[in-house]
XYZ file of C-alpha atoms in Angstrom:
325
model
C 0.000 0.000 0.000
C 3.005 2.275 -0.353
C 2.333 5.530 -2.140
C -1.416 5.513 -1.393
C -2.914 8.766 -0.181
C -4.652 8.740 3.245
C -8.162 8.451 1.789
C -7.252 5.516 -0.457
C -5.354 3.810 2.328
C -8.288 4.266 4.713
C -10.581 2.666 2.188
C -8.227 -0.301 1.860
C -8.257 -0.687 5.644
C -12.052 -0.537 5.659
C -12.084 -3.294 3.038
C -9.915 -5.391 5.325
C -12.376 -5.001 8.190
C -15.289 -5.878 5.887
C -13.493 -9.047 4.836
C -12.859 -9.813 8.504
C -16.586 -9.645 9.173
C -17.325 -11.791 6.119
C -14.683 -14.267 7.326
C -16.318 -14.368 10.784
C -19.678 -14.921 9.126
C -18.421 -17.896 7.118
C -16.917 -19.433 10.266
C -20.182 -18.877 12.143
C -22.205 -20.521 9.373
C -19.906 -23.563 9.374
C -19.971 -24.044 13.140
C -23.501 -22.958 14.089
C -26.544 -25.128 13.561
C -28.835 -22.110 13.939
C -30.921 -20.836 11.027
C -30.200 -17.278 9.927
C -32.818 -15.032 11.538
C -35.215 -13.202 9.250
C -33.911 -9.862 10.550
C -30.422 -10.774 9.336
C -31.236 -12.128 5.891
C -30.079 -8.984 4.123
C -26.830 -8.857 6.104
C -26.099 -12.453 5.161
C -26.481 -11.572 1.473
C -24.075 -8.639 1.849
C -21.469 -10.755 3.629
C -21.791 -13.548 1.084
C -21.153 -11.026 -1.675
C -18.114 -9.586 0.103
C -16.748 -13.120 0.458
C -17.306 -13.727 -3.242
C -15.592 -10.456 -4.182
C -12.649 -11.222 -1.905
C -12.046 -14.553 -3.621
C -11.543 -12.740 -6.934
C -8.893 -10.384 -5.561
C -5.165 -11.059 -5.194
C -4.094 -9.393 -1.946
C -0.649 -7.970 -1.240
C -0.755 -9.526 2.229
C -2.273 -12.602 3.737
C -5.692 -12.056 5.286
C -4.384 -12.138 8.862
C -1.537 -9.711 8.161
C -3.793 -7.284 6.316
C -6.381 -7.360 9.088
C -3.738 -6.694 11.760
C -2.368 -3.810 9.709
C -5.842 -2.364 9.331
C -6.367 -2.489 13.101
C -3.018 -0.791 13.750
C -3.473 2.033 11.255
C -7.142 2.925 11.663
C -7.554 3.637 15.349
C -8.502 7.276 14.731
C -11.550 6.767 12.522
C -14.725 5.761 14.403
C -16.034 3.805 11.395
C -13.561 1.063 12.212
C -14.741 0.972 15.818
C -18.290 0.527 14.513
C -17.212 -2.303 12.206
C -15.398 -4.093 15.021
C -18.400 -3.660 17.328
C -20.663 -5.274 14.732
C -18.163 -8.056 14.121
C -18.215 -8.925 17.829
C -22.027 -9.057 17.840
C -22.324 -10.870 14.523
C -23.349 -14.285 15.841
C -25.977 -12.911 18.225
C -27.518 -10.806 15.468
C -27.502 -13.523 12.805
C -29.132 -16.005 15.172
C -31.773 -13.492 16.279
C -30.643 -13.454 19.904
C -29.970 -9.707 19.731
C -31.334 -6.827 17.715
C -28.926 -4.813 15.628
C -29.898 -1.585 17.373
C -28.982 -3.160 20.729
C -25.545 -4.088 19.390
C -24.784 -0.688 17.856
C -26.464 1.347 20.616
C -25.428 -0.811 23.556
C -27.357 0.192 26.675
C -28.695 3.175 24.746
C -25.247 4.682 24.158
C -25.218 6.712 20.916
C -21.744 8.273 21.325
C -20.009 6.007 18.803
C -22.766 6.489 16.214
C -22.518 10.257 16.707
C -18.756 10.142 16.175
C -19.194 8.135 12.971
C -21.545 10.768 11.543
C -19.431 13.712 12.688
C -15.816 12.565 12.421
C -15.434 9.598 10.062
C -13.836 10.432 6.730
C -16.456 8.132 5.179
C -19.436 10.111 6.505
C -18.473 13.681 7.409
C -18.525 14.931 3.797
C -22.312 14.591 3.751
C -23.050 17.248 6.432
C -20.213 19.413 5.079
C -21.758 19.497 1.598
C -25.299 19.924 2.943
C -24.113 22.963 4.905
C -22.331 24.455 1.885
C -25.329 24.121 -0.419
C -27.773 25.356 2.225
C -25.775 28.537 2.776
C -25.758 29.052 -0.978
C -29.532 28.627 -1.310
C -30.639 30.608 1.764
C -32.602 33.769 1.235
C -33.659 36.284 3.853
C -35.820 34.690 6.558
C -35.951 31.204 5.045
C -37.787 28.488 6.945
C -35.567 25.384 7.072
C -36.591 21.811 7.904
C -34.077 19.049 8.630
C -35.505 15.535 8.368
C -33.890 12.549 10.039
C -31.463 14.764 11.949
C -30.234 11.847 14.091
C -27.243 12.713 16.233
C -27.112 16.278 14.929
C -23.904 16.194 12.877
C -25.492 18.231 10.076
C -27.439 20.436 12.490
C -24.292 21.364 14.384
C -22.480 22.464 11.237
C -25.397 24.494 9.923
C -26.382 26.265 13.126
C -22.775 27.159 13.919
C -22.329 28.931 10.587
C -25.750 30.348 9.764
C -26.687 33.961 10.540
C -29.763 34.201 12.767
C -31.405 36.805 10.548
C -31.133 34.449 7.552
C -33.796 32.065 8.860
C -37.259 32.476 10.305
C -37.067 29.016 11.864
C -34.883 25.919 11.808
C -36.886 22.772 12.564
C -34.895 19.685 13.554
C -36.850 16.447 13.225
C -36.250 12.778 13.860
C -38.381 9.710 14.469
C -36.481 8.938 17.697
C -37.561 10.713 20.913
C -34.056 10.105 22.280
C -32.341 11.850 19.362
C -34.873 14.692 19.545
C -34.324 15.228 23.265
C -30.543 15.319 22.803
C -30.845 17.756 19.883
C -33.099 20.039 21.905
C -30.581 20.026 24.748
C -27.711 20.941 22.419
C -29.346 23.409 20.056
C -32.221 25.153 21.820
C -29.940 28.110 22.605
C -29.844 28.951 18.896
C -32.285 31.599 17.743
C -35.303 30.281 15.826
C -34.496 26.629 16.577
C -37.257 24.133 17.296
C -37.332 20.361 17.505
C -40.184 18.029 16.555
C -40.827 14.339 16.069
C -41.401 13.286 12.453
C -41.798 9.828 10.954
C -41.156 10.237 7.223
C -43.052 6.996 6.549
C -46.285 8.687 7.656
C -48.190 11.740 6.435
C -46.492 14.826 7.908
C -49.803 16.700 7.996
C -51.196 14.109 10.406
C -48.182 14.660 12.673
C -48.871 18.318 13.360
C -47.066 19.917 10.421
C -48.755 22.462 8.156
C -48.683 22.458 4.346
C -46.504 24.985 2.524
C -44.372 25.676 5.622
C -40.718 25.331 4.558
C -38.514 26.993 1.974
C -35.635 24.509 2.260
C -35.501 20.887 3.415
C -32.176 19.281 4.387
C -32.110 15.479 4.177
C -28.771 13.761 4.827
C -28.776 9.963 4.593
C -32.344 9.529 5.737
C -34.659 8.496 2.877
C -32.758 5.270 2.154
C -34.193 3.807 5.380
C -37.788 4.657 4.468
C -40.055 1.678 3.860
C -41.164 3.325 0.592
C -38.719 6.115 -0.354
C -40.998 7.742 -2.953
C -43.898 7.888 -0.495
C -41.588 9.258 2.230
C -40.331 11.973 -0.110
C -43.916 12.860 -1.022
C -44.828 13.085 2.678
C -42.166 15.759 3.130
C -42.950 17.559 -0.149
C -46.449 18.300 1.202
C -45.022 20.654 3.816
C -42.636 22.427 1.419
C -43.596 25.781 -0.042
C -44.165 26.269 -3.745
C -40.713 26.678 -5.328
C -39.194 25.223 -2.161
C -35.943 23.279 -2.369
C -34.677 20.021 -0.915
C -30.975 19.307 -0.439
C -30.866 15.526 -0.760
C -27.663 13.711 0.242
C -27.599 9.932 -0.048
C -25.129 7.117 -0.369
C -25.092 5.283 -3.685
C -23.286 2.228 -5.044
C -19.701 2.737 -6.149
C -19.041 3.034 -9.858
C -17.414 -0.410 -9.854
C -20.640 -1.990 -8.565
C -18.985 -3.564 -5.524
C -20.466 -3.620 -2.044
C -19.391 -0.669 0.089
C -17.123 -2.067 2.779
C -19.063 -0.413 5.640
C -22.410 -1.723 4.426
C -22.493 -4.718 6.845
C -22.491 -2.352 9.829
C -25.443 -0.366 8.465
C -27.316 -3.583 7.681
C -27.589 -4.161 11.454
C -30.195 -1.413 11.703
C -33.833 -2.438 11.716
C -34.986 0.263 9.301
C -32.273 -0.723 6.814
C -33.294 -4.372 6.889
C -37.021 -3.636 6.564
C -36.892 -1.154 3.719
C -37.794 -2.229 0.212
C -34.295 -2.522 -1.168
C -33.381 -5.231 1.365
C -34.572 -7.635 -1.339
C -31.806 -6.400 -3.641
C -28.669 -8.497 -3.210
C -26.480 -6.050 -5.128
C -26.361 -3.187 -2.665
C -28.385 -1.648 0.116
C -27.764 1.710 -1.494
C -29.998 2.954 -4.259
C -28.179 4.158 -7.403
C -28.212 7.758 -8.583
C -30.877 7.210 -11.230
C -33.227 5.797 -8.570
C -32.965 8.976 -6.472
C -33.541 11.241 -9.454
C -36.610 9.225 -10.492
C -37.911 9.016 -6.904
C -37.621 12.770 -6.395
C -39.466 13.394 -9.669
C -42.267 10.979 -8.776
C -42.639 12.706 -5.392
C -43.271 16.050 -7.078
C -39.747 17.478 -7.212
C -37.453 18.496 -10.046
C -34.020 17.063 -9.167
C -30.724 18.587 -10.259
C -27.737 16.297 -9.494
C -24.953 18.497 -8.166
C -22.042 16.111 -7.710
C -21.048 12.503 -7.087
C -19.293 12.401 -3.726
C -16.319 10.494 -5.129
C -15.197 13.872 -6.507
C -14.540 14.913 -2.921
C -12.878 11.800 -1.583
C -11.794 8.433 -3.037
C -12.926 6.982 0.292
C -16.580 7.586 -0.657
C -16.694 5.856 -4.076
C -20.460 6.391 -4.314
C -23.005 8.912 -3.105
C -24.883 11.881 -4.479
C -25.900 15.407 -3.555
C -28.965 16.667 -5.401
C -30.849 19.957 -5.241
C -34.544 19.253 -5.780
C -36.989 22.050 -6.536
C -40.707 21.760 -5.956
């Protein structure tokens, strides 16, 4: 791996951890007499595909040496901590003895997940780009809605850089009461901030939101976990103003068609496994053309701004799109 830049080297290390999880999975399948739980069927497909891809690759190191090197060199990126956490809980999840959310959020601890969203070189570009495009699109006294705000990585960036007189309100939403309570604690000091619960799978109007309320919607890695992404997009479009805009940031398959190395960790989440694309063995991520078509069907006019691989080789796939109502 000599001569590789940090982003490329990090991606190689992430691949090593993905292969480690696939290796653990194959060992578990050979030694366990337990049927794969329904909740883990998608994860098993992902790990099988990683195993298949690994067999076609000639590695510079043996598997054990490469895995040890990955562990040594990647201690600073929380994505690797997440992968190792999932690897340790692999057997319990596959057998159905534990839910994925209980493995990733052990005893309700969301600190690691928050660090992944905020600090990992594989994830932090999403909130950075959402912030940049929001600042570009803001007009005086815009009403901004953030859907699926989660641990607040995007919220933190936006509220720390936005001028108070630029917005009439900034509404943080999430389906999780825990995430909402934490966001309210962190951000309520900001002028014009408010936090609300919102399930994008359900009609927003029936959840206390009013039609034609928001000029800009920020959605960073949220609609891919919707049960029906087009319906979820349409639910949010109903509360956008005429000529409103949505900044849509989503992961997408890499241009080489291979599974993203971190995908097994995300497949532990219940929403991921229950969404429609869990039947697709190629990738849990929808491709770019799906998002453009979905936005159009939901009543938006999408303009693809950039593939995220332009920003970092570590991302390989992903898209930022500005969608106008």
